[in-house]
Amino acid sequence: MDYFTHESAVIDDGVQIGRNCKIWHFCHILSGSVLGAGVSVGQNCVIGPNVRIGKGCKIQNNVSVYEGVECEEDVFLGPSMVFTNVINPRAFINRRNEFRSTILKRGCSVGANATIVCGVRIGEYALIGAGAVVVHDVPAFALVVGNPARQIGWVDKAGVRLEFVGNIAHDSLDGSCYRLNEQTMEVEYDD
């Protein structure tokens, strides 16, 4: 094995685990799931079945990533954050064929105890504040907080709040230039 698994973790058959992954205490990775290289799965997590986690993702303690959720590369999932996969669950109705897809784009971060309601898309490098309840799509680089989550600003690739002079701001990580388009309220960036 070219990855680490704690002895208390359970890895089902049919799971693909990339190089240099770390899977800690009391985790369960269900069949059909794929973890890219360098993924870290904290204590007491459940992944799957059939979940794709991109390389470099960090999943903190007490997170369940259900079928229908996909994380692209370098996504951060904070401690005890929650995903859903059915919009109107009932214990007495099987709704497995109604799972809604939830996509977390490259580099985004979800804070501790946040809830992501199924069927949303979290944009690249977006930052979801601790305890937020996300019920709608989140644009790339957006900073959202609250219940329901609302956008209060923009962040750069490092998660630092962008300060615009006019409609221009610069990335604290690599100096990229961001332009705020007031008509669509989207941040455009140059690599």
C-alpha atoms as a PDB file:
ATOM      1  CA  MET A   1       0.000   0.000   0.000  1.00  0.00           C
ATOM      2  CA  ASP A   2       1.223   3.471  -0.832  1.00  0.00           C
ATOM      3  CA  TYR A   3      -1.216   5.154   1.579  1.00  0.00           C
ATOM      4  CA  PHE A   4      -1.875   5.074   5.343  1.00  0.00           C
ATOM      5  CA  THR A   5      -4.994   3.547   6.889  1.00  0.00           C
ATOM      6  CA  HIS A   6      -5.513   3.401  10.648  1.00  0.00           C
ATOM      7  CA  GLU A   7      -6.231  -0.131  11.879  1.00  0.00           C
ATOM      8  CA  SER A   8      -9.755   0.873  12.994  1.00  0.00           C
ATOM      9  CA  ALA A   9     -10.764   2.127   9.511  1.00  0.00           C
ATOM     10  CA  VAL A  10     -12.926  -0.027   7.223  1.00  0.00           C
ATOM     11  CA  ILE A  11     -12.249   0.051   3.485  1.00  0.00           C
ATOM     12  CA  ASP A  12     -14.817  -1.826   1.372  1.00  0.00           C
ATOM     13  CA  ASP A  13     -13.953  -3.789  -1.754  1.00  0.00           C
ATOM     14  CA  GLY A  14     -13.991  -1.767  -4.955  1.00  0.00           C
ATOM     15  CA  VAL A  15     -12.501   1.410  -3.465  1.00  0.00           C
ATOM     16  CA  GLN A  16      -9.661   3.246  -5.223  1.00  0.00           C
ATOM     17  CA  ILE A  17      -7.241   5.091  -2.939  1.00  0.00           C
ATOM     18  CA  GLY A  18      -4.506   7.329  -4.333  1.00  0.00           C
ATOM     19  CA  ARG A  19      -0.897   7.575  -3.244  1.00  0.00           C
ATOM     20  CA  ASN A  20      -0.076   9.307   0.036  1.00  0.00           C
ATOM     21  CA  CYS A  21      -3.672   9.322   1.304  1.00  0.00           C
ATOM     22  CA  LYS A  22      -4.261   9.208   5.054  1.00  0.00           C
ATOM     23  CA  ILE A  23      -7.396   7.587   6.461  1.00  0.00           C
ATOM     24  CA  TRP A  24      -7.694   7.968  10.232  1.00  0.00           C
ATOM     25  CA  HIS A  25      -9.542   6.343  13.156  1.00  0.00           C
ATOM     26  CA  PHE A  26     -13.032   4.860  12.776  1.00  0.00           C
ATOM     27  CA  CYS A  27     -13.532   5.815   9.110  1.00  0.00           C
ATOM     28  CA  HIS A  28     -15.546   3.825   6.602  1.00  0.00           C
ATOM     29  CA  ILE A  29     -14.899   4.151   2.865  1.00  0.00           C
ATOM     30  CA  LEU A  30     -17.745   2.463   0.952  1.00  0.00           C
ATOM     31  CA  SER A  31     -17.531   0.583  -2.330  1.00  0.00           C
ATOM     32  CA  GLY A  32     -17.177   2.438  -5.601  1.00  0.00           C
ATOM     33  CA  SER A  33     -15.577   5.482  -3.995  1.00  0.00           C
ATOM     34  CA  VAL A  34     -12.403   7.037  -5.418  1.00  0.00           C
ATOM     35  CA  LEU A  35      -9.920   9.087  -3.385  1.00  0.00           C
ATOM     36  CA  GLY A  36      -7.272  10.978  -5.343  1.00  0.00           C
ATOM     37  CA  ALA A  37      -3.637  11.269  -4.331  1.00  0.00           C
ATOM     38  CA  GLY A  38      -2.856  13.025  -1.062  1.00  0.00           C
ATOM     39  CA  VAL A  39      -6.393  13.022   0.345  1.00  0.00           C
ATOM     40  CA  SER A  40      -6.631  13.219   4.145  1.00  0.00           C
ATOM     41  CA  VAL A  41      -9.728  11.770   5.825  1.00  0.00           C
ATOM     42  CA  GLY A  42     -10.017  12.698   9.511  1.00  0.00           C
ATOM     43  CA  GLN A  43     -11.367  10.623  12.365  1.00  0.00           C
ATOM     44  CA  ASN A  44     -14.932   9.212  12.268  1.00  0.00           C
ATOM     45  CA  CYS A  45     -15.715   9.977   8.598  1.00  0.00           C
ATOM     46  CA  VAL A  46     -17.869   8.065   6.123  1.00  0.00           C
ATOM     47  CA  ILE A  47     -17.242   8.344   2.382  1.00  0.00           C
ATOM     48  CA  GLY A  48     -19.589   6.871  -0.201  1.00  0.00           C
ATOM     49  CA  PRO A  49     -20.702   4.744  -1.744  1.00  0.00           C
ATOM     50  CA  ASN A  50     -19.676   5.897  -5.236  1.00  0.00           C
ATOM     51  CA  VAL A  51     -18.176   9.228  -4.170  1.00  0.00           C
ATOM     52  CA  ARG A  52     -15.299  10.925  -5.993  1.00  0.00           C
ATOM     53  CA  ILE A  53     -12.816  12.936  -3.921  1.00  0.00           C
ATOM     54  CA  GLY A  54     -10.170  14.810  -5.935  1.00  0.00           C
ATOM     55  CA  LYS A  55      -6.490  14.880  -5.121  1.00  0.00           C
ATOM     56  CA  GLY A  56      -5.302  17.001  -2.221  1.00  0.00           C
ATOM     57  CA  CYS A  57      -8.685  17.251  -0.475  1.00  0.00           C
ATOM     58  CA  LYS A  58      -8.773  17.554   3.322  1.00  0.00           C
ATOM     59  CA  ILE A  59     -11.782  16.078   5.100  1.00  0.00           C
ATOM     60  CA  GLN A  60     -11.791  16.922   8.796  1.00  0.00           C
ATOM     61  CA  ASN A  61     -13.261  14.862  11.664  1.00  0.00           C
ATOM     62  CA  ASN A  62     -16.911  13.742  11.756  1.00  0.00           C
ATOM     63  CA  VAL A  63     -17.842  14.366   8.107  1.00  0.00           C
ATOM     64  CA  SER A  64     -20.044  12.087   5.988  1.00  0.00           C
ATOM     65  CA  VAL A  65     -19.699  12.497   2.224  1.00  0.00           C
ATOM     66  CA  TYR A  66     -22.765  10.836   0.702  1.00  0.00           C
ATOM     67  CA  GLU A  67     -23.461   9.437  -2.751  1.00  0.00           C
ATOM     68  CA  GLY A  68     -24.203  12.347  -5.070  1.00  0.00           C
ATOM     69  CA  VAL A  69     -21.411  14.561  -3.677  1.00  0.00           C
ATOM     70  CA  GLU A  70     -18.296  15.187  -5.762  1.00  0.00           C
ATOM     71  CA  CYS A  71     -15.254  17.122  -4.568  1.00  0.00           C
ATOM     72  CA  GLU A  72     -12.773  18.361  -7.142  1.00  0.00           C
ATOM     73  CA  GLU A  73      -9.086  18.900  -6.251  1.00  0.00           C
ATOM     74  CA  ASP A  74      -7.924  20.681  -3.069  1.00  0.00           C
ATOM     75  CA  VAL A  75     -11.356  20.992  -1.419  1.00  0.00           C
ATOM     76  CA  PHE A  76     -11.411  21.536   2.372  1.00  0.00           C
ATOM     77  CA  LEU A  77     -14.321  20.139   4.417  1.00  0.00           C
ATOM     78  CA  GLY A  78     -14.283  21.487   7.981  1.00  0.00           C
ATOM     79  CA  PRO A  79     -15.021  19.497  11.139  1.00  0.00           C
ATOM     80  CA  SER A  80     -18.579  18.200  11.501  1.00  0.00           C
ATOM     81  CA  MET A  81     -19.876  19.915   8.358  1.00  0.00           C
ATOM     82  CA  VAL A  82     -22.918  18.178   6.824  1.00  0.00           C
ATOM     83  CA  PHE A  83     -24.071  17.170   3.344  1.00  0.00           C
ATOM     84  CA  THR A  84     -27.569  16.065   2.423  1.00  0.00           C
ATOM     85  CA  ASN A  85     -28.489  14.079  -0.694  1.00  0.00           C
ATOM     86  CA  VAL A  86     -32.312  14.068  -0.714  1.00  0.00           C
ATOM     87  CA  ILE A  87     -34.316  17.289  -0.559  1.00  0.00           C
ATOM     88  CA  ASN A  88     -37.340  15.859   1.315  1.00  0.00           C
ATOM     89  CA  PRO A  89     -36.288  12.706   3.219  1.00  0.00           C
ATOM     90  CA  ARG A  90     -38.761  10.405   4.901  1.00  0.00           C
ATOM     91  CA  ALA A  91     -37.767   7.298   6.841  1.00  0.00           C
ATOM     92  CA  PHE A  92     -40.651   5.324   5.337  1.00  0.00           C
ATOM     93  CA  ILE A  93     -40.007   6.306   1.662  1.00  0.00           C
ATOM     94  CA  ASN A  94     -37.014   5.006  -0.309  1.00  0.00           C
ATOM     95  CA  ARG A  95     -35.732   7.976  -2.319  1.00  0.00           C
ATOM     96  CA  ARG A  96     -32.367   6.580  -3.457  1.00  0.00           C
ATOM     97  CA  ASN A  97     -33.346   7.345  -7.060  1.00  0.00           C
ATOM     98  CA  GLU A  98     -33.909  11.005  -6.121  1.00  0.00           C
ATOM     99  CA  PHE A  99     -30.377  11.850  -4.928  1.00  0.00           C
ATOM    100  CA  ARG A 100     -29.396  15.335  -6.040  1.00  0.00           C
ATOM    101  CA  SER A 101     -25.870  16.004  -7.222  1.00  0.00           C
ATOM    102  CA  THR A 102     -23.719  18.387  -5.173  1.00  0.00           C
ATOM    103  CA  ILE A 103     -20.483  19.637  -6.742  1.00  0.00           C
ATOM    104  CA  LEU A 104     -17.630  21.302  -4.877  1.00  0.00           C
ATOM    105  CA  LYS A 105     -15.253  22.936  -7.329  1.00  0.00           C
ATOM    106  CA  ARG A 106     -11.490  23.124  -7.026  1.00  0.00           C
ATOM    107  CA  GLY A 107     -10.005  24.844  -3.995  1.00  0.00           C
ATOM    108  CA  CYS A 108     -13.244  25.723  -2.195  1.00  0.00           C
ATOM    109  CA  SER A 109     -13.531  25.467   1.599  1.00  0.00           C
ATOM    110  CA  VAL A 110     -16.487  24.628   3.832  1.00  0.00           C
ATOM    111  CA  GLY A 111     -16.265  25.764   7.468  1.00  0.00           C
ATOM    112  CA  ALA A 112     -16.952  23.744  10.602  1.00  0.00           C
ATOM    113  CA  ASN A 113     -20.581  22.765  11.240  1.00  0.00           C
ATOM    114  CA  ALA A 114     -21.805  24.190   7.917  1.00  0.00           C
ATOM    115  CA  THR A 115     -24.637  22.403   6.108  1.00  0.00           C
ATOM    116  CA  ILE A 116     -24.698  21.983   2.333  1.00  0.00           C
ATOM    117  CA  VAL A 117     -28.206  21.171   1.121  1.00  0.00           C
ATOM    118  CA  CYS A 118     -28.152  18.806  -1.850  1.00  0.00           C
ATOM    119  CA  GLY A 119     -28.282  19.987  -5.433  1.00  0.00           C
ATOM    120  CA  VAL A 120     -25.974  22.991  -5.112  1.00  0.00           C
ATOM    121  CA  ARG A 121     -22.694  23.851  -6.758  1.00  0.00           C
ATOM    122  CA  ILE A 122     -19.927  25.524  -4.742  1.00  0.00           C
ATOM    123  CA  GLY A 123     -17.661  27.535  -7.058  1.00  0.00           C
ATOM    124  CA  GLU A 124     -13.860  27.444  -7.292  1.00  0.00           C
ATOM    125  CA  TYR A 125     -12.075  28.847  -4.224  1.00  0.00           C
ATOM    126  CA  ALA A 126     -15.370  29.890  -2.590  1.00  0.00           C
ATOM    127  CA  LEU A 127     -15.336  30.076   1.217  1.00  0.00           C
ATOM    128  CA  ILE A 128     -18.337  28.886   3.235  1.00  0.00           C
ATOM    129  CA  GLY A 129     -18.276  30.275   6.786  1.00  0.00           C
ATOM    130  CA  ALA A 130     -18.589  28.093   9.877  1.00  0.00           C
ATOM    131  CA  GLY A 131     -22.202  27.169  10.623  1.00  0.00           C
ATOM    132  CA  ALA A 132     -23.557  28.472   7.296  1.00  0.00           C
ATOM    133  CA  VAL A 133     -26.524  26.714   5.691  1.00  0.00           C
ATOM    134  CA  VAL A 134     -26.041  26.689   1.909  1.00  0.00           C
ATOM    135  CA  VAL A 135     -29.304  26.307  -0.030  1.00  0.00           C
ATOM    136  CA  HIS A 136     -28.286  27.901  -3.368  1.00  0.00           C
ATOM    137  CA  ASP A 137     -25.289  27.772  -5.706  1.00  0.00           C
ATOM    138  CA  VAL A 138     -22.249  29.734  -4.541  1.00  0.00           C
ATOM    139  CA  PRO A 139     -20.186  31.648  -7.139  1.00  0.00           C
ATOM    140  CA  ALA A 140     -16.445  31.141  -7.551  1.00  0.00           C
ATOM    141  CA  PHE A 141     -14.419  33.134  -4.972  1.00  0.00           C
ATOM    142  CA  ALA A 142     -17.561  34.099  -3.008  1.00  0.00           C
ATOM    143  CA  LEU A 143     -17.521  34.457   0.790  1.00  0.00           C
ATOM    144  CA  VAL A 144     -20.845  33.266   2.228  1.00  0.00           C
ATOM    145  CA  VAL A 145     -22.080  33.106   5.831  1.00  0.00           C
ATOM    146  CA  GLY A 146     -25.286  32.671   7.817  1.00  0.00           C
ATOM    147  CA  ASN A 147     -28.557  30.756   7.702  1.00  0.00           C
ATOM    148  CA  PRO A 148     -29.542  30.790   4.942  1.00  0.00           C
ATOM    149  CA  ALA A 149     -26.072  31.518   3.584  1.00  0.00           C
ATOM    150  CA  ARG A 150     -25.672  34.885   1.885  1.00  0.00           C
ATOM    151  CA  GLN A 151     -22.707  36.400   0.136  1.00  0.00           C
ATOM    152  CA  ILE A 152     -20.856  39.104   2.067  1.00  0.00           C
ATOM    153  CA  GLY A 153     -17.762  39.487  -0.087  1.00  0.00           C
ATOM    154  CA  TRP A 154     -15.094  37.834  -2.189  1.00  0.00           C
ATOM    155  CA  VAL A 155     -11.948  35.898  -1.289  1.00  0.00           C
ATOM    156  CA  ASP A 156      -8.771  35.052  -3.172  1.00  0.00           C
ATOM    157  CA  LYS A 157      -7.184  31.636  -3.725  1.00  0.00           C
ATOM    158  CA  ALA A 158      -5.707  31.708  -0.210  1.00  0.00           C
ATOM    159  CA  GLY A 159      -9.109  32.462   1.353  1.00  0.00           C
ATOM    160  CA  VAL A 160      -8.161  36.053   2.207  1.00  0.00           C
ATOM    161  CA  ARG A 161     -10.943  38.593   1.790  1.00  0.00           C
ATOM    162  CA  LEU A 162     -10.431  40.678  -1.341  1.00  0.00           C
ATOM    163  CA  GLU A 163     -10.279  44.438  -0.946  1.00  0.00           C
ATOM    164  CA  PHE A 164     -11.196  46.146  -4.208  1.00  0.00           C
ATOM    165  CA  VAL A 165      -9.870  49.508  -5.313  1.00  0.00           C
ATOM    166  CA  GLY A 166     -12.422  50.502  -7.888  1.00  0.00           C
ATOM    167  CA  ASN A 167     -13.148  47.136  -9.451  1.00  0.00           C
ATOM    168  CA  ILE A 168      -9.590  45.705  -9.068  1.00  0.00           C
ATOM    169  CA  ALA A 169      -8.072  43.524  -6.322  1.00  0.00           C
ATOM    170  CA  HIS A 170      -4.951  41.357  -6.135  1.00  0.00           C
ATOM    171  CA  ASP A 171      -4.477  37.807  -4.902  1.00  0.00           C
ATOM    172  CA  SER A 172      -2.440  37.536  -1.685  1.00  0.00           C
ATOM    173  CA  LEU A 173      -1.075  34.162  -2.808  1.00  0.00           C
ATOM    174  CA  ASP A 174       0.199  34.817  -6.309  1.00  0.00           C
ATOM    175  CA  GLY A 175      -0.618  38.441  -7.193  1.00  0.00           C
ATOM    176  CA  SER A 176      -3.284  37.543  -9.784  1.00  0.00           C
ATOM    177  CA  CYS A 177      -5.524  40.448 -10.733  1.00  0.00           C
ATOM    178  CA  TYR A 178      -9.270  40.209 -10.008  1.00  0.00           C
ATOM    179  CA  ARG A 179     -11.869  42.397 -11.727  1.00  0.00           C
ATOM    180  CA  LEU A 180     -15.347  42.763 -10.281  1.00  0.00           C
ATOM    181  CA  ASN A 181     -17.990  42.902 -12.999  1.00  0.00           C
ATOM    182  CA  GLU A 182     -20.818  44.833 -11.370  1.00  0.00           C
ATOM    183  CA  GLN A 183     -23.397  43.675 -13.912  1.00  0.00           C
ATOM    184  CA  THR A 184     -23.021  40.001 -13.062  1.00  0.00           C
ATOM    185  CA  MET A 185     -21.305  40.313  -9.654  1.00  0.00           C
ATOM    186  CA  GLU A 186     -18.710  37.747 -10.661  1.00  0.00           C
ATOM    187  CA  VAL A 187     -15.009  37.892 -10.049  1.00  0.00           C
ATOM    188  CA  GLU A 188     -12.806  37.377 -13.071  1.00  0.00           C
ATOM    189  CA  TYR A 189      -9.197  36.469 -12.515  1.00  0.00           C
ATOM    190  CA  ASP A 190      -6.000  36.216 -14.511  1.00  0.00           C
ATOM    191  CA  ASP A 191      -3.591  33.347 -13.842  1.00  0.00           C
END
